[in-house]
Short mmCIF file of C-alpha atoms and ligand atoms in Angstrom, two decimals:
data_model
loop_
_atom_site.label_atom_id
_atom_site.label_comp_id
_atom_site.label_asym_id
_atom_site.label_seq_id
_atom_site.Cartn_x
_atom_site.Cartn_y
_atom_site.Cartn_z
CA MET I 1 0.00 0.00 0.00
CA GLN I 2 1.33 3.40 -1.00
CA SER I 3 1.43 5.94 1.82
CA TYR I 4 -0.29 9.29 1.41
CA ILE I 5 1.99 12.28 0.81
CA PRO I 6 0.25 15.67 1.16
CA GLY I 7 0.38 17.89 -1.90
CA TYR I 8 2.42 20.60 -0.15
CA ILE I 9 5.12 18.07 0.75
CA ARG I 10 5.25 16.79 -2.84
CA ALA I 11 5.40 20.40 -4.07
CA ARG I 12 8.40 21.07 -1.86
CA GLN I 13 10.15 17.89 -2.98
CA THR I 14 9.67 18.65 -6.67
CA GLY I 15 10.54 22.36 -6.48
CA ARG I 16 6.99 23.34 -7.42
CA LEU I 17 6.53 25.17 -4.07
CA LYS I 18 9.55 27.41 -4.74
CA GLN I 19 8.20 28.15 -8.22
CA ALA I 20 4.74 29.00 -6.80
CA ILE I 21 6.31 31.34 -4.20
CA GLN I 22 8.17 33.19 -6.95
CA GLN I 23 5.01 33.50 -9.04
CA ALA I 24 3.11 34.87 -6.02
CA MET I 25 5.89 37.40 -5.29
CA ASP I 26 5.81 38.50 -8.93
CA ARG I 27 2.07 39.13 -8.65
CA LEU I 28 2.60 40.94 -5.33
CA SER I 29 4.92 43.48 -6.96
CA SER I 30 1.92 44.85 -8.87
CA CYS I 31 -0.78 43.30 -6.75
CA THR I 32 -3.45 41.40 -8.64
CA LEU I 33 -4.04 38.75 -6.00
CA CYS I 34 -7.75 39.51 -5.81
CA PRO I 35 -10.35 41.02 -8.16
CA ARG I 36 -9.71 44.57 -6.85
CA LEU I 37 -6.50 44.65 -8.95
CA CYS I 38 -4.95 47.53 -6.95
CA ARG I 39 -1.53 47.10 -8.65
CA VAL I 40 0.33 48.49 -5.63
CA ASP I 41 3.82 47.12 -4.98
CA ARG I 42 3.28 45.06 -1.87
CA THR I 43 6.89 43.82 -1.93
CA ARG I 44 7.69 47.46 -0.94
CA ASP I 45 4.97 47.35 1.71
CA GLU I 46 2.60 49.56 -0.28
CA LYS I 47 -1.00 48.93 0.72
CA GLY I 48 -4.07 48.66 -1.45
CA PHE I 49 -7.74 48.33 -0.59
CA CYS I 50 -7.12 45.43 1.82
CA SER I 51 -4.55 47.44 3.86
CA THR I 52 -2.12 44.52 3.68
CA GLY I 53 1.49 45.26 2.80
CA LYS I 54 4.34 42.82 2.35
CA LYS I 55 3.32 40.48 5.16
CA ALA I 56 -0.23 39.38 5.86
CA VAL I 57 -1.21 38.67 9.46
CA VAL I 58 -2.92 35.32 9.84
CA ALA I 59 -5.68 35.59 12.46
CA GLY I 60 -6.69 31.94 12.40
CA PHE I 61 -6.66 28.69 10.48
CA SER I 62 -8.55 25.43 10.61
CA PRO I 63 -9.48 22.36 8.61
CA HIS I 64 -12.68 22.81 6.65
CA PHE I 65 -15.01 20.01 5.57
CA GLY I 66 -17.98 22.10 4.42
CA GLU I 67 -17.16 22.30 0.69
CA GLU I 68 -18.67 20.02 -1.92
CA PRO I 69 -17.00 16.56 -1.93
CA PRO I 70 -15.89 16.77 -5.61
CA LEU I 71 -13.78 19.80 -4.65
CA VAL I 72 -12.14 18.51 -1.49
CA ARG I 73 -12.63 14.72 -1.54
CA ASP I 74 -12.04 12.93 1.79
CA ASN I 75 -9.34 15.17 3.26
CA GLY I 76 -11.25 18.45 3.37
CA SER I 77 -9.62 21.78 2.68
CA GLY I 78 -8.06 24.47 4.82
CA THR I 79 -9.33 27.85 5.93
CA LEU I 80 -7.04 30.83 6.52
CA LEU I 81 -8.39 33.99 8.11
CA LYS I 82 -6.54 37.24 7.57
CA LEU I 83 -6.53 39.94 10.19
CA ILE I 84 -7.91 43.23 8.84
CA ARG I 85 -6.69 46.29 10.65
S1 LIG G 101 -7.15 44.43 -2.24
FE1 LIG G 101 -5.17 43.75 -1.50
S2 LIG G 101 -4.93 41.67 -2.35
FE2 LIG G 101 -6.52 42.70 -3.52
S3 LIG G 101 -5.44 43.57 -5.27
FE3 LIG G 101 -5.60 45.14 -3.69
S4 LIG G 101 -3.68 45.03 -2.58
FE4 LIG G 101 -3.92 43.13 -3.75
#
């Protein structure tokens, strides 16, 4: 029986995580991470509509099993809550 390896561990092993981090940082330099498309340079701590600069503050996290099964299968998904100041 093959043991389960979480996707984030596989991504780290294959280098895909590093690639995804670089892509996210590229998008942060002219922020288009959400539909507001502020285009501020968050790598320089500029703040757009969300008032979040270079580093987001995580207010909470938890496993989430409320999504439709075809989206999350048996392992659920995660929820991250950002602190808005
Ligand atoms: S609201 Fe925040 S996350 Fe969304 S585009 Fe503007 S700066 Fe980026």
